[in-house]
mmCIF file of C-alpha atoms in Angstrom:
data_model
loop_
_atom_site.group_PDB
_atom_site.id
_atom_site.type_symbol
_atom_site.label_atom_id
_atom_site.label_comp_id
_atom_site.label_asym_id
_atom_site.label_seq_id
_atom_site.Cartn_x
_atom_site.Cartn_y
_atom_site.Cartn_z
ATOM 1 C CA UNK U 1462 0.000 0.000 0.000
ATOM 2 C CA UNK U 1463 1.328 3.421 -0.938
ATOM 3 C CA UNK U 1464 2.122 5.838 1.867
ATOM 4 C CA UNK U 1465 -0.155 8.865 2.353
ATOM 5 C CA UNK U 1466 1.365 12.173 3.433
ATOM 6 C CA UNK U 1467 -0.556 14.831 5.328
ATOM 7 C CA UNK U 1468 -0.522 17.494 8.060
ATOM 8 C CA UNK U 1469 -3.003 17.747 10.949
ATOM 9 C CA UNK U 1470 -3.656 20.043 13.865
ATOM 10 C CA UNK U 1471 -3.085 18.373 17.215
ATOM 11 C CA UNK U 1472 -5.879 18.386 19.800
ATOM 12 C CA UNK U 1473 -4.001 21.074 21.684
ATOM 13 C CA UNK U 1474 -3.570 22.999 18.442
ATOM 14 C CA UNK U 1475 -7.288 22.862 17.654
ATOM 15 C CA UNK U 1476 -8.112 24.004 21.174
ATOM 16 C CA UNK U 1477 -5.689 26.937 21.051
ATOM 17 C CA UNK U 1478 -6.940 28.117 17.641
ATOM 18 C CA UNK U 1479 -10.570 27.889 18.829
ATOM 19 C CA UNK U 1480 -9.803 29.792 22.046
ATOM 20 C CA UNK U 1481 -7.871 32.443 20.154
ATOM 21 C CA UNK U 1482 -10.826 32.948 17.795
ATOM 22 C CA UNK U 1483 -13.306 33.279 20.662
ATOM 23 C CA UNK U 1484 -11.138 35.524 22.849
ATOM 24 C CA UNK U 1485 -9.630 37.648 20.079
ATOM 25 C CA UNK U 1486 -6.109 36.423 20.873
ATOM 26 C CA UNK U 1487 -3.300 35.044 18.710
ATOM 27 C CA UNK U 1488 -1.482 31.740 18.366
ATOM 28 C CA UNK U 1489 2.162 32.693 17.863
ATOM 29 C CA UNK U 1490 4.074 30.065 15.921
ATOM 30 C CA UNK U 1491 7.813 30.248 16.559
ATOM 31 C CA UNK U 1492 9.579 26.853 16.334
ATOM 32 C CA UNK U 1493 9.762 24.076 13.765
ATOM 33 C CA UNK U 1494 11.162 20.581 14.267
ATOM 34 C CA UNK U 1495 11.896 17.739 11.858
ATOM 35 C CA UNK U 1496 12.510 14.098 12.713
ATOM 36 C CA UNK U 1497 13.398 10.761 11.162
ATOM 37 C CA UNK U 1498 10.571 8.765 12.839
ATOM 38 C CA UNK U 1499 13.222 6.393 14.260
ATOM 39 C CA UNK U 1500 13.864 4.980 10.803
ATOM 40 C CA UNK U 1501 10.317 4.116 9.684
ATOM 41 C CA UNK U 1502 7.111 5.841 8.577
ATOM 42 C CA UNK U 1503 4.191 6.118 10.965
ATOM 43 C CA UNK U 1504 0.863 7.920 10.894
ATOM 44 C CA UNK U 1505 0.865 10.987 13.190
ATOM 45 C CA UNK U 1506 -2.122 11.445 15.543
ATOM 46 C CA UNK U 1507 -3.884 14.395 17.167
ATOM 47 C CA UNK U 1508 -2.814 13.181 20.623
ATOM 48 C CA UNK U 1509 0.901 13.644 19.959
ATOM 49 C CA UNK U 1510 2.791 16.366 21.806
ATOM 50 C CA UNK U 1511 6.246 15.682 20.291
ATOM 51 C CA UNK U 1512 7.902 14.055 17.297
ATOM 52 C CA UNK U 1513 9.159 10.496 17.652
ATOM 53 C CA UNK U 1514 12.797 11.427 17.044
ATOM 54 C CA UNK U 1515 13.863 15.066 16.493
ATOM 55 C CA UNK U 1516 16.929 15.519 14.267
ATOM 56 C CA UNK U 1517 16.803 19.286 13.755
ATOM 57 C CA UNK U 1518 15.056 22.302 15.304
ATOM 58 C CA UNK U 1519 14.939 25.884 14.008
ATOM 59 C CA UNK U 1520 12.922 29.105 14.037
ATOM 60 C CA UNK U 1521 10.034 29.436 11.590
ATOM 61 C CA UNK U 1522 11.033 31.696 8.703
ATOM 62 C CA UNK U 1523 7.633 32.657 7.306
ATOM 63 C CA UNK U 1524 3.904 32.204 7.936
ATOM 64 C CA UNK U 1525 1.308 33.472 5.466
ATOM 65 C CA UNK U 1526 -2.210 32.806 4.202
ATOM 66 C CA UNK U 1527 -2.574 30.999 0.883
ATOM 67 C CA UNK U 1528 -3.843 33.370 -1.837
ATOM 68 C CA UNK U 1529 -6.378 30.903 -3.229
ATOM 69 C CA UNK U 1530 -7.475 29.344 0.058
ATOM 70 C CA UNK U 1531 -7.985 31.907 2.857
ATOM 71 C CA UNK U 1532 -8.232 29.205 5.543
ATOM 72 C CA UNK U 1533 -4.899 27.649 4.611
ATOM 73 C CA UNK U 1534 -1.863 28.774 6.589
ATOM 74 C CA UNK U 1535 1.480 28.118 4.910
ATOM 75 C CA UNK U 1536 4.546 27.686 7.119
ATOM 76 C CA UNK U 1537 7.989 27.853 5.506
ATOM 77 C CA UNK U 1538 11.335 26.778 6.968
ATOM 78 C CA UNK U 1539 14.776 26.614 5.371
ATOM 79 C CA UNK U 1540 17.385 24.132 6.578
ATOM 80 C CA UNK U 1541 20.752 25.615 5.531
ATOM 81 C CA UNK U 1542 23.350 23.770 3.497
ATOM 82 C CA UNK U 1543 25.795 23.398 6.404
ATOM 83 C CA UNK U 1544 23.236 21.348 8.375
ATOM 84 C CA UNK U 1545 22.425 17.744 7.520
ATOM 85 C CA UNK U 1546 23.429 14.147 7.638
ATOM 86 C CA UNK U 1547 19.892 13.000 8.507
ATOM 87 C CA UNK U 1548 16.634 11.812 6.935
ATOM 88 C CA UNK U 1549 13.317 13.640 7.356
ATOM 89 C CA UNK U 1550 10.009 11.749 7.656
ATOM 90 C CA UNK U 1551 8.103 13.863 10.203
ATOM 91 C CA UNK U 1552 7.768 17.593 11.009
ATOM 92 C CA UNK U 1553 5.926 19.756 13.526
ATOM 93 C CA UNK U 1554 5.178 23.422 14.307
ATOM 94 C CA UNK U 1555 5.272 24.778 17.884
ATOM 95 C CA UNK U 1556 3.983 27.972 19.494
ATOM 96 C CA UNK U 1557 5.874 30.380 21.762
ATOM 97 C CA UNK U 1558 4.898 28.307 24.815
ATOM 98 C CA UNK U 1559 6.428 25.129 23.419
ATOM 99 C CA UNK U 1560 3.119 23.476 22.533
ATOM 100 C CA UNK U 1561 2.975 21.346 19.383
ATOM 101 C CA UNK U 1562 0.228 22.923 17.240
ATOM 102 C CA UNK U 1563 0.536 20.810 14.082
ATOM 103 C CA UNK U 1564 2.303 17.654 12.948
ATOM 104 C CA UNK U 1565 2.936 16.260 9.474
ATOM 105 C CA UNK U 1566 4.012 13.036 7.783
ATOM 106 C CA UNK U 1567 6.593 13.864 5.117
ATOM 107 C CA UNK U 1568 8.027 11.976 2.134
ATOM 108 C CA UNK U 1569 11.401 10.562 3.060
ATOM 109 C CA UNK U 1570 14.031 13.203 2.295
ATOM 110 C CA UNK U 1571 17.738 12.932 2.977
ATOM 111 C CA UNK U 1572 19.508 16.160 3.956
ATOM 112 C CA UNK U 1573 23.183 15.734 2.960
ATOM 113 C CA UNK U 1574 26.318 17.395 4.256
ATOM 114 C CA UNK U 1575 29.272 18.494 2.135
ATOM 115 C CA UNK U 1576 31.137 15.419 3.388
ATOM 116 C CA UNK U 1577 28.524 13.343 1.541
ATOM 117 C CA UNK U 1578 29.580 14.950 -1.725
ATOM 118 C CA UNK U 1579 26.614 17.331 -1.954
ATOM 119 C CA UNK U 1580 25.189 20.282 -0.100
ATOM 120 C CA UNK U 1581 21.942 22.225 -0.515
ATOM 121 C CA UNK U 1582 19.489 24.468 1.272
ATOM 122 C CA UNK U 1583 16.260 22.596 1.903
ATOM 123 C CA UNK U 1584 12.911 24.430 1.903
ATOM 124 C CA UNK U 1585 10.150 22.707 3.868
ATOM 125 C CA UNK U 1586 6.514 23.800 3.627
ATOM 126 C CA UNK U 1587 3.708 22.848 5.977
ATOM 127 C CA UNK U 1588 0.085 23.751 5.160
ATOM 128 C CA UNK U 1589 -2.491 24.001 7.952
ATOM 129 C CA UNK U 1590 -6.229 24.283 7.383
ATOM 130 C CA UNK U 1591 -7.959 26.306 10.116
ATOM 131 C CA UNK U 1592 -11.348 27.960 10.485
ATOM 132 C CA UNK U 1593 -9.836 31.403 11.159
ATOM 133 C CA UNK U 1594 -6.411 31.995 9.649
ATOM 134 C CA UNK U 1595 -6.136 35.514 11.085
ATOM 135 C CA UNK U 1596 -5.554 34.193 14.628
ATOM 136 C CA UNK U 1597 -2.297 32.465 13.639
ATOM 137 C CA UNK U 1598 0.778 34.678 13.521
ATOM 138 C CA UNK U 1599 4.550 34.423 13.644
ATOM 139 C CA UNK U 1600 7.046 35.967 16.021
ATOM 140 C CA UNK U 1601 9.961 36.913 13.781
ATOM 141 C CA UNK U 1602 13.500 36.123 14.840
ATOM 142 C CA UNK U 1603 15.508 39.203 13.707
ATOM 143 C CA UNK U 1604 18.620 37.028 13.234
ATOM 144 C CA UNK U 1605 16.910 34.984 10.515
ATOM 145 C CA UNK U 1606 16.598 36.446 7.013
ATOM 146 C CA UNK U 1607 14.588 34.439 4.509
ATOM 147 C CA UNK U 1608 13.087 35.372 1.162
ATOM 148 C CA UNK U 1609 11.022 32.998 -0.938
ATOM 149 C CA UNK U 1610 11.101 33.001 -4.752
ATOM 150 C CA UNK U 1611 7.725 34.742 -4.632
ATOM 151 C CA UNK U 1612 9.221 37.528 -2.477
ATOM 152 C CA UNK U 1613 12.055 37.974 -4.989
ATOM 153 C CA UNK U 1614 9.608 38.076 -7.914
ATOM 154 C CA UNK U 1615 7.549 40.798 -6.182
ATOM 155 C CA UNK U 1616 10.705 42.823 -5.486
ATOM 156 C CA UNK U 1617 11.888 42.416 -9.088
ATOM 157 C CA UNK U 1618 8.539 43.660 -10.441
ATOM 158 C CA UNK U 1619 8.712 46.731 -8.179
ATOM 159 C CA UNK U 1620 12.247 47.479 -9.391
ATOM 160 C CA UNK U 1621 11.133 47.177 -13.024
ATOM 161 C CA UNK U 1622 8.288 49.646 -12.437
ATOM 162 C CA UNK U 1623 10.725 52.124 -10.866
ATOM 163 C CA UNK U 1624 13.821 51.782 -13.040
ATOM 164 C CA UNK U 1625 12.710 49.874 -16.151
ATOM 165 C CA UNK U 1626 13.978 46.516 -17.308
ATOM 166 C CA UNK U 1627 17.022 45.433 -15.299
ATOM 167 C CA UNK U 1628 18.494 43.901 -18.467
ATOM 168 C CA UNK U 1629 19.184 47.433 -19.703
ATOM 169 C CA UNK U 1630 21.604 47.937 -16.810
ATOM 170 C CA UNK U 1631 25.250 46.928 -16.750
ATOM 171 C CA UNK U 1632 24.690 45.603 -13.223
ATOM 172 C CA UNK U 1633 23.041 42.197 -13.755
ATOM 173 C CA UNK U 1634 23.373 40.900 -10.177
ATOM 174 C CA UNK U 1635 19.929 41.384 -8.611
ATOM 175 C CA UNK U 1636 21.447 40.906 -5.152
ATOM 176 C CA UNK U 1637 23.587 44.021 -5.589
ATOM 177 C CA UNK U 1638 20.843 46.640 -5.731
ATOM 178 C CA UNK U 1639 23.194 49.392 -4.491
ATOM 179 C CA UNK U 1640 25.363 49.184 -7.626
ATOM 180 C CA UNK U 1641 22.278 49.327 -9.856
ATOM 181 C CA UNK U 1642 20.961 52.411 -8.029
ATOM 182 C CA UNK U 1643 24.367 54.135 -8.248
ATOM 183 C CA UNK U 1644 24.504 53.348 -11.949
ATOM 184 C CA UNK U 1645 21.115 54.979 -12.493
ATOM 185 C CA UNK U 1646 22.165 58.041 -10.452
ATOM 186 C CA UNK U 1647 25.338 58.407 -12.546
ATOM 187 C CA UNK U 1648 23.274 58.247 -15.721
ATOM 188 C CA UNK U 1649 20.984 61.000 -14.488
ATOM 189 C CA UNK U 1650 23.968 63.208 -13.623
ATOM 190 C CA UNK U 1651 25.330 62.950 -17.184
ATOM 191 C CA UNK U 1652 22.147 64.212 -18.859
ATOM 192 C CA UNK U 1653 22.889 67.499 -20.687
ATOM 193 C CA UNK U 1654 20.278 70.109 -19.891
ATOM 194 C CA UNK U 1655 21.434 72.519 -22.625
ATOM 195 C CA UNK U 1656 19.115 75.006 -24.313
ATOM 196 C CA UNK U 1657 19.309 73.129 -27.606
ATOM 197 C CA UNK U 1658 18.015 69.926 -25.972
ATOM 198 C CA UNK U 1659 15.422 71.276 -23.507
ATOM 199 C CA UNK U 1660 11.954 71.534 -25.041
ATOM 200 C CA UNK U 1661 9.331 74.188 -24.343
ATOM 201 C CA UNK U 1662 5.562 73.995 -23.988
ATOM 202 C CA UNK U 1663 4.304 76.486 -26.589
ATOM 203 C CA UNK U 1664 0.524 76.230 -26.170
ATOM 204 C CA UNK U 1665 -0.162 79.443 -28.191
ATOM 205 C CA UNK U 1666 2.175 78.514 -31.077
ATOM 206 C CA UNK U 1667 4.267 81.656 -30.663
ATOM 207 C CA UNK U 1668 7.399 79.929 -31.936
ATOM 208 C CA UNK U 1669 8.229 77.629 -34.809
ATOM 209 C CA UNK U 1670 10.976 75.941 -32.832
ATOM 210 C CA UNK U 1671 10.188 73.535 -29.957
ATOM 211 C CA UNK U 1672 13.462 74.080 -28.038
ATOM 212 C CA UNK U 1673 14.562 76.862 -25.690
ATOM 213 C CA UNK U 1674 17.507 77.801 -27.916
ATOM 214 C CA UNK U 1675 15.317 77.999 -31.034
ATOM 215 C CA UNK U 1676 12.756 80.189 -29.261
ATOM 216 C CA UNK U 1677 15.514 82.557 -28.067
ATOM 217 C CA UNK U 1678 16.888 82.895 -31.613
ATOM 218 C CA UNK U 1679 13.407 83.666 -32.970
ATOM 219 C CA UNK U 1680 12.859 86.245 -30.216
ATOM 220 C CA UNK U 1681 16.213 87.916 -30.945
ATOM 221 C CA UNK U 1682 15.408 88.079 -34.674
ATOM 222 C CA UNK U 1683 12.025 89.681 -33.974
ATOM 223 C CA UNK U 1684 13.617 92.298 -31.695
ATOM 224 C CA UNK U 1685 16.273 93.151 -34.329
ATOM 225 C CA UNK U 1686 13.577 93.610 -36.997
ATOM 226 C CA UNK U 1687 11.580 95.865 -34.674
ATOM 227 C CA UNK U 1688 14.670 97.944 -33.870
ATOM 228 C CA UNK U 1689 15.359 98.513 -37.608
ATOM 229 C CA UNK U 1690 11.776 99.669 -38.199
ATOM 230 C CA UNK U 1691 12.030 102.026 -35.223
ATOM 231 C CA UNK U 1692 15.313 103.520 -36.508
ATOM 232 C CA UNK U 1693 13.768 104.151 -39.934
ATOM 233 C CA UNK U 1694 10.709 105.842 -38.441
ATOM 234 C CA UNK U 1695 12.890 108.069 -36.224
ATOM 235 C CA UNK U 1696 14.964 109.099 -39.247
ATOM 236 C CA UNK U 1697 11.836 110.077 -41.240
ATOM 237 C CA UNK U 1698 10.493 112.158 -38.341
ATOM 238 C CA UNK U 1699 13.844 113.949 -37.930
ATOM 239 C CA UNK U 1700 14.015 114.860 -41.617
ATOM 240 C CA UNK U 1701 10.453 116.139 -41.586
ATOM 241 C CA UNK U 1702 11.049 118.246 -38.479
ATOM 242 C CA UNK U 1703 14.158 119.765 -40.073
ATOM 243 C CA UNK U 1704 12.244 120.785 -43.182
ATOM 244 C CA UNK U 1705 9.399 122.287 -41.159
ATOM 245 C CA UNK U 1706 11.697 124.355 -38.975
ATOM 246 C CA UNK U 1707 13.766 125.591 -41.919
ATOM 247 C CA UNK U 1708 10.971 126.455 -44.261
ATOM 248 C CA UNK U 1709 8.702 129.509 -44.250
ATOM 249 C CA UNK U 1710 5.801 129.816 -46.671
ATOM 250 C CA UNK U 1711 6.818 126.377 -47.753
ATOM 251 C CA UNK U 1712 4.178 124.247 -49.210
ATOM 252 C CA UNK U 1713 4.644 120.667 -48.149
ATOM 253 C CA UNK U 1714 4.313 118.107 -50.856
ATOM 254 C CA UNK U 1715 3.772 114.418 -50.918
ATOM 255 C CA UNK U 1716 7.545 114.090 -50.830
ATOM 256 C CA UNK U 1717 7.412 115.402 -47.273
ATOM 257 C CA UNK U 1718 5.177 112.546 -46.283
ATOM 258 C CA UNK U 1719 2.075 114.696 -45.559
ATOM 259 C CA UNK U 1720 -0.871 116.031 -47.603
ATOM 260 C CA UNK U 1721 -1.671 119.403 -45.970
ATOM 261 C CA UNK U 1722 -0.497 122.968 -46.674
ATOM 262 C CA UNK U 1723 1.635 124.731 -44.119
ATOM 263 C CA UNK U 1724 2.013 128.551 -44.118
ATOM 264 C CA UNK U 1725 4.741 130.045 -41.974
ATOM 265 C CA UNK U 1726 4.510 133.310 -39.979
#
């Protein structure tokens, strides 16, 4: 008969979750243990308060609610590469008071050491089904840093939204975010904000050019044209004034720029 693998809440675990729901309290999961079942599979029961044979104990790295099943609590633990030399067939989660809340029967998994010719980090997941997932929490150990692939994917998407595709950067190592940020800052500092490259917002279409430098050239040209017209007008007025002051009984003609007769004293 094929082995069946599963996780169950212990009687104590069920009681604590029910009490927490009724009293508005929390069940704080903190510890995780794995065991080898003394060399053989067995079927865990609700009455158990400890594993049959513990081979490794650590702090829980993450506890979260499954996105598709709101009553499923997912517990994640990583056993580092420098720990091993044992087989895992059983696992259990404990609260901050040392009570075993859940126990699971796991497929036989050997955790090697480097002396065995191989080393690896081992991620173990335990899924608990409860009536109220919000009452189960985790007390985080600040000395433990753990990020799942999902966490990294979320972070990568946020970086893409902020800085664009990371593949456009020279810095390819996602773990070295500081270098990528410094690279972006250096790029921003090298942008030339010269008049010939800075555009203007010409809502009234006053200029043909769409750059600051082009608009300044057009403005200068217009001013020069206006100055020439002003100089010409001033010269005509001066000549006319000279003729008027010098002439007596002089009849102005169209050559003088007017069409009236002027009679001196």
